[in-house]
mmCIF file of C-alpha atoms and ligand atoms in Angstrom:
data_model
loop_
_atom_site.group_PDB
_atom_site.id
_atom_site.type_symbol
_atom_site.label_atom_id
_atom_site.label_comp_id
_atom_site.label_asym_id
_atom_site.label_seq_id
_atom_site.Cartn_x
_atom_site.Cartn_y
_atom_site.Cartn_z
ATOM 1 C CA MET A 152 29.495 98.450 78.932
ATOM 2 C CA LEU A 153 27.273 100.132 80.284
ATOM 3 C CA VAL A 154 26.532 104.067 79.608
ATOM 4 C CA VAL A 155 24.812 106.097 83.041
ATOM 5 C CA LEU A 156 24.036 109.477 81.741
ATOM 6 C CA LYS A 157 23.736 111.899 84.914
ATOM 7 C CA ARG A 158 23.106 115.520 84.741
ATOM 8 C CA ASP A 159 26.244 117.576 86.652
ATOM 9 C CA TYR A 160 29.417 116.739 88.453
ATOM 10 C CA ARG A 161 27.244 116.091 91.470
ATOM 11 C CA GLU A 162 25.413 113.406 90.631
ATOM 12 C CA VAL A 163 28.670 112.097 89.150
ATOM 13 C CA GLY A 164 30.786 111.256 92.014
ATOM 14 C CA PHE A 165 27.200 110.495 93.638
ATOM 15 C CA GLU A 166 26.634 107.473 91.666
ATOM 16 C CA ALA A 167 30.116 106.513 91.925
ATOM 17 C CA ALA A 168 30.173 106.675 94.917
ATOM 18 C CA ARG A 169 27.575 104.239 95.539
ATOM 19 C CA MET A 170 29.216 102.079 93.497
ATOM 20 C CA ILE A 171 31.634 102.123 95.777
ATOM 21 C CA ALA A 172 30.424 101.236 98.153
ATOM 22 C CA ALA A 173 27.543 98.897 97.553
ATOM 23 C CA THR A 174 31.327 96.687 96.655
ATOM 24 C CA VAL A 175 32.760 97.095 99.885
ATOM 25 C CA ARG A 176 29.362 96.323 101.691
ATOM 26 C CA LYS A 177 28.826 92.877 99.701
ATOM 27 C CA LYS A 178 32.993 92.805 99.868
ATOM 28 C CA PRO A 179 33.984 93.717 103.387
ATOM 29 C CA ALA A 180 37.232 92.942 101.993
ATOM 30 C CA ALA A 181 36.987 94.375 99.108
ATOM 31 C CA VAL A 182 39.944 95.045 96.695
ATOM 32 C CA LEU A 183 40.077 98.319 95.382
ATOM 33 C CA GLY A 184 41.142 100.442 91.905
ATOM 34 C CA LEU A 185 41.879 104.121 93.567
ATOM 35 C CA ALA A 186 42.153 107.355 90.778
ATOM 36 C CA THR A 187 43.201 111.222 91.587
ATOM 37 C CA GLY A 188 42.785 113.970 90.254
ATOM 38 C CA ASN A 189 40.174 116.993 90.076
ATOM 39 C CA THR A 190 36.541 113.987 88.726
ATOM 40 C CA MET A 191 37.477 112.200 92.103
ATOM 41 C CA MET A 192 36.850 114.657 94.991
ATOM 42 C CA GLY A 193 32.699 114.691 94.281
ATOM 43 C CA MET A 194 32.863 110.363 94.872
ATOM 44 C CA TYR A 195 35.638 110.741 97.859
ATOM 45 C CA GLU A 196 33.398 113.576 100.033
ATOM 46 C CA GLU A 197 30.982 111.683 99.533
ATOM 47 C CA LEU A 198 32.732 108.434 100.494
ATOM 48 C CA ALA A 199 33.078 110.056 103.398
ATOM 49 C CA ARG A 200 29.703 111.641 103.958
ATOM 50 C CA LEU A 201 29.121 107.618 104.112
ATOM 51 C CA HIS A 202 31.705 106.587 106.253
ATOM 52 C CA ARG A 203 30.611 109.770 109.241
ATOM 53 C CA GLU A 204 27.125 109.492 108.850
ATOM 54 C CA GLU A 205 25.994 106.175 107.886
ATOM 55 C CA HIS A 206 29.162 104.545 108.687
ATOM 56 C CA LEU A 207 30.470 102.760 105.923
ATOM 57 C CA ASP A 208 33.304 100.671 107.046
ATOM 58 C CA PHE A 209 36.532 100.232 105.219
ATOM 59 C CA SER A 210 38.546 98.429 108.194
ATOM 60 C CA ARG A 211 39.526 95.625 106.172
ATOM 61 C CA VAL A 212 39.388 97.036 102.034
ATOM 62 C CA ARG A 213 42.848 97.333 100.110
ATOM 63 C CA THR A 214 43.784 100.323 98.211
ATOM 64 C CA PHE A 215 45.800 100.199 94.844
ATOM 65 C CA ASN A 216 46.745 103.819 93.797
ATOM 66 C CA LEU A 217 46.972 103.886 89.559
ATOM 67 C CA ASP A 218 49.525 106.234 89.778
ATOM 68 C CA GLU A 219 52.326 108.036 91.269
ATOM 69 C CA TYR A 220 54.237 111.315 90.286
ATOM 70 C CA LEU A 221 58.613 110.595 89.854
ATOM 71 C CA GLY A 222 60.600 112.487 91.436
ATOM 72 C CA LEU A 223 57.032 113.654 94.034
ATOM 73 C CA ALA A 224 58.294 113.269 97.742
ATOM 74 C CA SER A 225 55.063 111.483 99.287
ATOM 75 C CA SER A 226 55.065 114.017 101.578
ATOM 76 C CA HIS A 227 54.877 116.674 98.688
ATOM 77 C CA PRO A 228 51.754 119.093 98.565
ATOM 78 C CA ARG A 229 50.907 118.296 94.384
ATOM 79 C CA SER A 230 51.755 114.323 94.446
ATOM 80 C CA PHE A 231 48.911 111.914 94.667
ATOM 81 C CA HIS A 232 49.828 110.557 97.966
ATOM 82 C CA SER A 233 49.282 113.666 99.499
ATOM 83 C CA PHE A 234 46.076 113.756 97.105
ATOM 84 C CA MET A 235 45.002 110.985 98.512
ATOM 85 C CA GLN A 236 45.489 111.094 102.164
ATOM 86 C CA GLY A 237 43.484 114.457 101.607
ATOM 87 C CA HIS A 238 40.473 113.836 100.002
ATOM 88 C CA PHE A 239 39.991 110.352 101.696
ATOM 89 C CA PHE A 240 42.580 108.496 103.852
ATOM 90 C CA THR A 241 41.859 110.326 106.268
ATOM 91 C CA ARG A 242 37.947 111.385 106.328
ATOM 92 C CA VAL A 243 37.821 107.802 106.320
ATOM 93 C CA ASN A 244 38.948 104.872 108.023
ATOM 94 C CA VAL A 245 40.863 102.284 105.630
ATOM 95 C CA ALA A 246 44.002 101.269 107.276
ATOM 96 C CA PRO A 247 47.186 102.155 106.302
ATOM 97 C CA ALA A 248 49.054 99.273 106.132
ATOM 98 C CA ASN A 249 46.188 98.495 103.128
ATOM 99 C CA ILE A 250 47.344 101.157 100.862
ATOM 100 C CA HIS A 251 48.969 101.193 98.032
ATOM 101 C CA ILE A 252 49.915 103.779 95.440
ATOM 102 C CA PRO A 253 54.094 103.819 93.557
ATOM 103 C CA ASP A 254 56.468 105.787 94.986
ATOM 104 C CA GLY A 255 57.551 108.694 93.711
ATOM 105 C CA MET A 256 61.083 108.392 94.878
ATOM 106 C CA LEU A 257 61.945 105.528 93.419
ATOM 107 C CA SER A 258 65.862 106.121 91.102
ATOM 108 C CA GLY A 259 66.067 102.933 89.614
ATOM 109 C CA GLY A 260 65.625 100.259 90.197
ATOM 110 C CA TYR A 261 62.322 100.513 88.616
ATOM 111 C CA GLU A 262 61.616 97.635 87.007
ATOM 112 C CA GLN A 263 62.051 95.422 89.846
ATOM 113 C CA TYR A 264 59.553 98.031 91.542
ATOM 114 C CA CYS A 265 56.645 98.037 89.474
ATOM 115 C CA ASP A 266 56.649 93.766 89.703
ATOM 116 C CA SER A 267 56.154 93.925 92.980
ATOM 117 C CA TYR A 268 53.568 96.938 92.900
ATOM 118 C CA GLU A 269 52.034 93.891 90.161
ATOM 119 C CA THR A 270 52.848 91.339 92.685
ATOM 120 C CA ALA A 271 50.717 92.938 95.566
ATOM 121 C CA ILE A 272 48.262 92.635 93.287
ATOM 122 C CA SER A 273 47.579 89.928 92.442
ATOM 123 C CA ALA A 274 48.101 88.758 95.942
ATOM 124 C CA ALA A 275 45.728 90.526 97.027
ATOM 125 C CA GLY A 276 43.589 88.787 95.044
ATOM 126 C CA GLY A 277 43.404 91.040 92.302
ATOM 127 C CA ILE A 278 41.188 94.132 91.794
ATOM 128 C CA ASP A 279 37.599 94.046 92.014
ATOM 129 C CA LEU A 280 36.237 97.225 91.588
ATOM 130 C CA GLN A 281 38.937 100.325 89.833
ATOM 131 C CA ILE A 282 37.858 103.015 89.153
ATOM 132 C CA LEU A 283 39.305 106.227 85.478
ATOM 133 C CA GLY A 284 39.285 109.173 85.211
ATOM 134 C CA ILE A 285 40.470 110.438 81.960
ATOM 135 C CA GLY A 286 42.702 112.543 80.349
ATOM 136 C CA ARG A 287 42.016 114.967 77.314
ATOM 137 C CA ASN A 288 44.218 112.335 75.017
ATOM 138 C CA GLY A 289 42.099 109.667 76.439
ATOM 139 C CA HIS A 290 44.524 107.987 78.414
ATOM 140 C CA ILE A 291 44.040 106.205 81.673
ATOM 141 C CA GLY A 292 46.300 106.265 85.283
ATOM 142 C CA PHE A 293 48.923 107.843 82.639
ATOM 143 C CA ASN A 294 49.035 104.770 80.208
ATOM 144 C CA GLU A 295 49.070 107.868 77.303
ATOM 145 C CA PRO A 296 49.178 107.904 73.420
ATOM 146 C CA THR A 297 50.724 104.754 71.782
ATOM 147 C CA SER A 298 51.043 102.658 75.923
ATOM 148 C CA SER A 299 50.994 99.289 74.108
ATOM 149 C CA LEU A 300 47.794 98.219 74.690
ATOM 150 C CA ALA A 301 49.150 94.888 77.309
ATOM 151 C CA SER A 302 51.370 97.319 79.286
ATOM 152 C CA ARG A 303 51.488 96.923 82.636
ATOM 153 C CA THR A 304 53.609 98.468 85.570
ATOM 154 C CA ARG A 305 55.927 100.678 84.420
ATOM 155 C CA VAL A 306 57.204 104.098 84.543
ATOM 156 C CA LYS A 307 55.823 106.100 81.606
ATOM 157 C CA VAL A 308 56.831 109.519 80.017
ATOM 158 C CA LEU A 309 54.541 111.943 79.577
ATOM 159 C CA SER A 310 52.892 114.279 76.998
ATOM 160 C CA ALA A 311 53.586 117.301 76.470
ATOM 161 C CA GLY A 312 49.948 118.108 76.314
ATOM 162 C CA THR A 313 49.610 116.391 79.155
ATOM 163 C CA MET A 314 52.030 118.075 81.292
ATOM 164 C CA GLU A 315 50.204 121.286 80.281
ATOM 165 C CA ASP A 316 46.792 120.055 82.091
ATOM 166 C CA ASN A 317 48.987 118.893 84.775
ATOM 167 C CA ARG A 318 50.451 122.311 85.183
ATOM 168 C CA ARG A 319 47.055 124.330 87.166
ATOM 169 C CA SER A 320 48.359 122.508 89.959
ATOM 170 C CA PHE A 321 52.004 123.556 90.677
ATOM 171 C CA GLY A 322 52.692 126.539 91.374
ATOM 172 C CA ALA A 323 53.943 129.550 88.811
ATOM 173 C CA GLY A 324 57.426 128.598 88.117
ATOM 174 C CA GLU A 325 57.834 125.764 89.832
ATOM 175 C CA LYS A 326 58.980 121.633 87.908
ATOM 176 C CA VAL A 327 56.176 120.196 86.243
ATOM 177 C CA PRO A 328 57.138 115.936 86.484
ATOM 178 C CA GLU A 329 57.929 115.033 83.689
ATOM 179 C CA CYS A 330 57.612 110.663 84.210
ATOM 180 C CA ALA A 331 55.259 108.548 85.809
ATOM 181 C CA LEU A 332 54.630 105.681 87.138
ATOM 182 C CA THR A 333 51.152 103.602 86.634
ATOM 183 C CA MET A 334 49.428 100.656 86.466
ATOM 184 C CA GLY A 335 49.598 99.381 81.896
ATOM 185 C CA ILE A 336 46.662 98.672 80.326
ATOM 186 C CA GLY A 337 46.511 95.049 81.175
ATOM 187 C CA THR A 338 46.697 95.512 85.169
ATOM 188 C CA ILE A 339 44.406 97.884 84.743
ATOM 189 C CA LEU A 340 41.629 94.922 82.001
ATOM 190 C CA GLU A 341 42.379 92.257 85.011
ATOM 191 C CA ALA A 342 39.923 93.689 87.452
ATOM 192 C CA LYS A 343 36.832 92.166 87.512
ATOM 193 C CA ARG A 344 34.991 95.516 87.501
ATOM 194 C CA ILE A 345 35.903 99.034 86.119
ATOM 195 C CA VAL A 346 34.427 102.173 86.365
ATOM 196 C CA LEU A 347 35.235 105.533 84.749
ATOM 197 C CA LEU A 348 34.068 108.764 85.887
ATOM 198 C CA ALA A 349 34.494 112.122 83.388
ATOM 199 C CA ALA A 350 32.870 115.086 83.423
ATOM 200 C CA GLY A 351 32.955 118.650 81.470
ATOM 201 C CA ALA A 352 32.667 119.413 78.335
ATOM 202 C CA SER A 353 37.049 118.802 77.636
ATOM 203 C CA LYS A 354 35.924 115.428 77.828
ATOM 204 C CA ALA A 355 33.113 115.593 75.587
ATOM 205 C CA HIS A 356 36.357 114.603 73.159
ATOM 206 C CA PRO A 357 37.816 111.485 74.892
ATOM 207 C CA ILE A 358 34.916 110.023 75.480
ATOM 208 C CA ALA A 359 33.082 109.910 71.900
ATOM 209 C CA LYS A 360 36.011 108.055 70.888
ATOM 210 C CA ALA A 361 36.914 105.806 74.412
ATOM 211 C CA ILE A 362 32.831 104.475 73.847
ATOM 212 C CA GLU A 363 32.102 104.845 70.270
ATOM 213 C CA GLY A 364 35.489 104.942 68.416
ATOM 214 C CA PRO A 365 38.099 101.639 67.650
ATOM 215 C CA VAL A 366 40.074 100.354 70.189
ATOM 216 C CA THR A 367 43.414 102.022 69.622
ATOM 217 C CA ALA A 368 46.633 102.603 71.839
ATOM 218 C CA SER A 369 46.140 106.193 70.423
ATOM 219 C CA LEU A 370 43.330 106.785 72.942
ATOM 220 C CA THR A 371 44.064 103.869 75.432
ATOM 221 C CA ALA A 372 40.803 104.410 77.019
ATOM 222 C CA SER A 373 39.058 103.086 73.628
ATOM 223 C CA ALA A 374 41.048 99.281 75.691
ATOM 224 C CA LEU A 375 37.832 99.240 78.182
ATOM 225 C CA GLN A 376 36.525 97.715 75.467
ATOM 226 C CA LEU A 377 38.099 94.614 75.261
ATOM 227 C CA HIS A 378 36.484 94.575 78.945
ATOM 228 C CA PRO A 379 33.231 92.812 79.678
ATOM 229 C CA ASP A 380 32.151 94.772 82.558
ATOM 230 C CA VAL A 381 32.461 98.156 82.181
ATOM 231 C CA THR A 382 29.892 101.361 83.561
ATOM 232 C CA PHE A 383 30.459 104.456 82.198
ATOM 233 C CA ILE A 384 29.466 108.019 84.525
ATOM 234 C CA LEU A 385 29.547 110.770 82.209
ATOM 235 C CA ASP A 386 27.412 113.937 83.177
ATOM 236 C CA GLU A 387 25.549 115.934 80.252
ATOM 237 C CA ALA A 388 29.012 117.866 79.143
ATOM 238 C CA ALA A 389 31.394 114.976 78.564
ATOM 239 C CA ALA A 390 28.329 112.510 77.131
ATOM 240 C CA VAL A 391 27.552 116.136 74.702
ATOM 241 C CA GLU A 392 29.461 113.922 71.552
ATOM 242 C CA LEU A 393 28.722 110.837 72.063
ATOM 243 C CA ALA A 394 26.167 109.731 68.812
ATOM 244 C CA GLN A 395 23.820 106.364 70.749
ATOM 245 C CA LYS A 396 22.286 108.720 74.680
ATOM 246 C CA GLU A 397 18.283 107.160 74.111
ATOM 247 C CA TYR A 398 20.065 103.865 72.997
ATOM 248 C CA TYR A 399 22.435 104.365 76.801
ATOM 249 C CA ARG A 400 18.577 105.628 78.691
ATOM 250 C CA ARG A 401 16.979 101.896 77.745
ATOM 251 C CA VAL A 402 19.991 99.888 77.856
ATOM 252 C CA LEU A 403 20.230 100.812 81.508
ATOM 253 C CA GLU A 404 16.052 101.059 81.931
ATOM 254 C CA MET A 405 16.452 97.898 80.896
ATOM 255 C CA THR A 406 19.546 95.947 83.302
ATOM 256 C CA ALA A 407 17.834 97.005 86.400
ATOM 257 C CA VAL A 408 15.438 94.970 85.061
ATOM 258 C CA LEU A 409 16.552 91.895 83.920
ATOM 259 C CA THR A 410 20.230 91.988 86.138
ATOM 260 C CA PRO A 411 19.979 94.939 88.025
ATOM 261 C CA ALA A 412 23.128 93.136 90.234
ATOM 262 C CA ARG A 413 24.658 94.670 87.305
ATOM 263 C CA LEU A 414 24.098 98.892 88.598
HETATM 264 C C1 GLP B 1288 45.585 112.583 85.722
HETATM 265 C C2 GLP B 1288 45.366 111.316 86.461
HETATM 266 C C3 GLP B 1288 44.322 110.407 85.375
HETATM 267 C C4 GLP B 1288 43.532 111.472 85.455
HETATM 268 C C5 GLP B 1288 43.037 111.857 84.300
HETATM 269 C C6 GLP B 1288 41.925 113.164 84.245
HETATM 270 O O1 GLP B 1288 46.586 112.255 84.325
HETATM 271 N N1 GLP B 1288 46.449 110.395 85.727
HETATM 272 O O2 GLP B 1288 44.660 109.112 86.576
HETATM 273 O O3 GLP B 1288 41.495 110.615 85.306
HETATM 274 O O4 GLP B 1288 44.794 113.123 85.092
HETATM 275 O O5 GLP B 1288 41.896 114.208 85.525
HETATM 276 P P1 GLP B 1288 40.676 115.239 86.434
HETATM 277 O O6 GLP B 1288 40.260 114.869 86.921
HETATM 278 O O7 GLP B 1288 42.030 116.232 87.814
HETATM 279 O O8 GLP B 1288 40.422 115.593 84.742
#
């Protein structure tokens, strides 16, 4: 596990974009696992700039999003489809046929649909680089506390706290979705490489638990400790509760010398 400590939200986005760009330059048909949320906006902004100004080419890239609200049409302004279109897909050259986001308008046949999402990931050769954010309760994707650490893509009922967090992006009186379709922890752990971004004081507690606490389904990001190639990119506020910051700095310095390809 690598922990990269950055000053602020902006630097977190730059660093994540740099890692994605390096992956795509090395493997133009890379399979990217993508995430939504405020934390991701700076990263997508920088990727759009790299495409515009430095010709970073996404034409052969395949993408799989982590999750989507159940009950929202892709055209709904709060759907993750809309988020991805607005912040990323309309600003770069990913081929529409290469974009995969769970269908929030599904009504029945959930298991079959979720199995087909898993099959599509496998058929693409698996995810090369999975990008993650983290919820205040330590969830990744929408894998709420007590999700099986072996879970696959499925329908998940959202916790009251997560619905409360989500309510902020919905209008007053608008119904906040109670369920989502999400990749499982087992799905996420099969990615070849995982990068989790976190910024802001509200993430300090789940980040400390995810990195330095026990592996537990009560905080699903802690399952990342089981993966051989995970990088956490954190700003100062999100890193404030970590006990071993100095060690992470030294590890990073030595990694740059010994195995620079990991960065
Ligand atoms: C939702 C998403 C997560 C995301 C989290 C944090 O719960 N399902 O994938 O990591 O929000 O969002 P934000 O970056 O806005 O704090």
